[in-house]
Amino acid sequence: MGKSKIALIVGICIIALVIITAFDYSRGQNARDDLETNIDQEENKDTYSEEKTEDIKIVEGLVIEFGKQLKKVPLLGPKDVLIKNIEENYSEFVSTQLLNKWKDNPQTAPGRFTSSPWPDRIEVSYIGKTSENQYEVKGVIIEVTSTDLSAEDVDSKIPIVLKIINNRGKWLIDDIIIHDSELSDK
């Protein structure tokens, strides 16, 4: 083989190595770019998830705290006393619209109908976002009696659905549907 053929083969090999190296570098850069894009997307996803999780925690806490107030509102008695109890115990948890609805017709408000059993709490089973500023919460009102000795002892469970809205940066209960006690578990 002549020197020119060897030089040609060496030249072709060098060019091939340069092309392969450039291709690998380019592919590696694309992979790095893709990795950086994925990392950015994951960070944004994590931020969104944290915001979503934070809203869900706030909504769940609102419903749980509201559930603790139910026993403080006896629904039997004079209308003026009932309205006062509704305002004192529910106003920080519900929208003005719902509060006014209950004040107009106090018997539609949730609360304590008898001395025993009484509503002890709300247990949340589902929280779903229905729009940007609204959640639906499903759960049960747990009723207990003085003979219920532990958290597992329950007199009845009354299904409840709550509509939660964000009103000027504050989550509030805007509507409640309490199912008939005939549907409750005994």
mmCIF file of N, CA, C and O in Angstrom, residues 74-83 85 106-107 112-113:
data_model
loop_
_atom_site.group_PDB
_atom_site.id
_atom_site.type_symbol
_atom_site.label_atom_id
_atom_site.label_comp_id
_atom_site.label_asym_id
_atom_site.label_seq_id
_atom_site.Cartn_x
_atom_site.Cartn_y
_atom_site.Cartn_z
ATOM 1 N N PRO A 74 -77.547 23.545 69.973
ATOM 2 C CA PRO A 74 -78.797 22.799 70.176
ATOM 3 C C PRO A 74 -79.884 23.392 69.278
ATOM 4 O O PRO A 74 -80.104 24.594 69.265
ATOM 5 N N LEU A 75 -80.538 22.533 68.512
ATOM 6 C CA LEU A 75 -81.514 23.008 67.535
ATOM 7 C C LEU A 75 -82.923 23.136 68.106
ATOM 8 O O LEU A 75 -83.822 23.594 67.413
ATOM 9 N N LEU A 76 -83.096 22.716 69.329
ATOM 10 C CA LEU A 76 -84.393 22.878 69.989
ATOM 11 C C LEU A 76 -84.303 24.080 70.916
ATOM 12 O O LEU A 76 -83.309 24.281 71.595
ATOM 13 N N GLY A 77 -85.342 24.875 70.913
ATOM 14 C CA GLY A 77 -85.329 26.046 71.773
ATOM 15 C C GLY A 77 -85.783 27.274 71.010
ATOM 16 O O GLY A 77 -86.108 27.215 69.822
ATOM 17 N N PRO A 78 -85.779 28.407 71.689
ATOM 18 C CA PRO A 78 -86.238 29.641 71.059
ATOM 19 C C PRO A 78 -85.380 30.021 69.854
ATOM 20 O O PRO A 78 -84.161 29.829 69.847
ATOM 21 N N LYS A 79 -86.028 30.572 68.835
ATOM 22 C CA LYS A 79 -85.365 30.924 67.581
ATOM 23 C C LYS A 79 -84.232 31.924 67.801
ATOM 24 O O LYS A 79 -83.157 31.772 67.217
ATOM 25 N N ASP A 80 -84.432 32.914 68.657
ATOM 26 C CA ASP A 80 -83.387 33.923 68.867
ATOM 27 C C ASP A 80 -82.137 33.324 69.504
ATOM 28 O O ASP A 80 -81.020 33.696 69.176
ATOM 29 N N VAL A 81 -82.326 32.363 70.404
ATOM 30 C CA VAL A 81 -81.182 31.687 71.037
ATOM 31 C C VAL A 81 -80.459 30.816 70.005
ATOM 32 O O VAL A 81 -79.228 30.791 69.960
ATOM 33 N N LEU A 82 -81.236 30.132 69.181
ATOM 34 C CA LEU A 82 -80.657 29.282 68.147
ATOM 35 C C LEU A 82 -79.839 30.113 67.157
ATOM 36 O O LEU A 82 -78.713 29.752 66.817
ATOM 37 N N ILE A 83 -80.381 31.237 66.728
ATOM 38 C CA ILE A 83 -79.660 32.116 65.791
ATOM 39 C C ILE A 83 -78.357 32.607 66.419
ATOM 40 O O ILE A 83 -77.308 32.621 65.764
ATOM 41 N N ASN A 85 -76.589 31.060 68.730
ATOM 42 C CA ASN A 85 -75.665 29.918 68.762
ATOM 43 C C ASN A 85 -75.071 29.633 67.385
ATOM 44 O O ASN A 85 -73.883 29.310 67.264
ATOM 45 N N PRO A 106 -83.471 28.501 60.921
ATOM 46 C CA PRO A 106 -82.512 27.827 61.807
ATOM 47 C C PRO A 106 -82.635 26.302 61.858
ATOM 48 O O PRO A 106 -81.648 25.617 62.114
ATOM 49 N N GLN A 107 -83.824 25.786 61.584
ATOM 50 C CA GLN A 107 -84.000 24.330 61.642
ATOM 51 C C GLN A 107 -83.273 23.605 60.515
ATOM 52 O O GLN A 107 -83.114 22.389 60.569
ATOM 53 N N ARG A 112 -77.199 19.898 67.213
ATOM 54 C CA ARG A 112 -77.617 18.874 68.167
ATOM 55 C C ARG A 112 -79.141 18.897 68.284
ATOM 56 O O ARG A 112 -79.722 19.867 68.748
ATOM 57 N N PHE A 113 -79.790 17.796 67.873
ATOM 58 C CA PHE A 113 -81.246 17.716 67.947
ATOM 59 C C PHE A 113 -81.739 17.243 69.311
ATOM 60 O O PHE A 113 -82.800 17.643 69.763
#
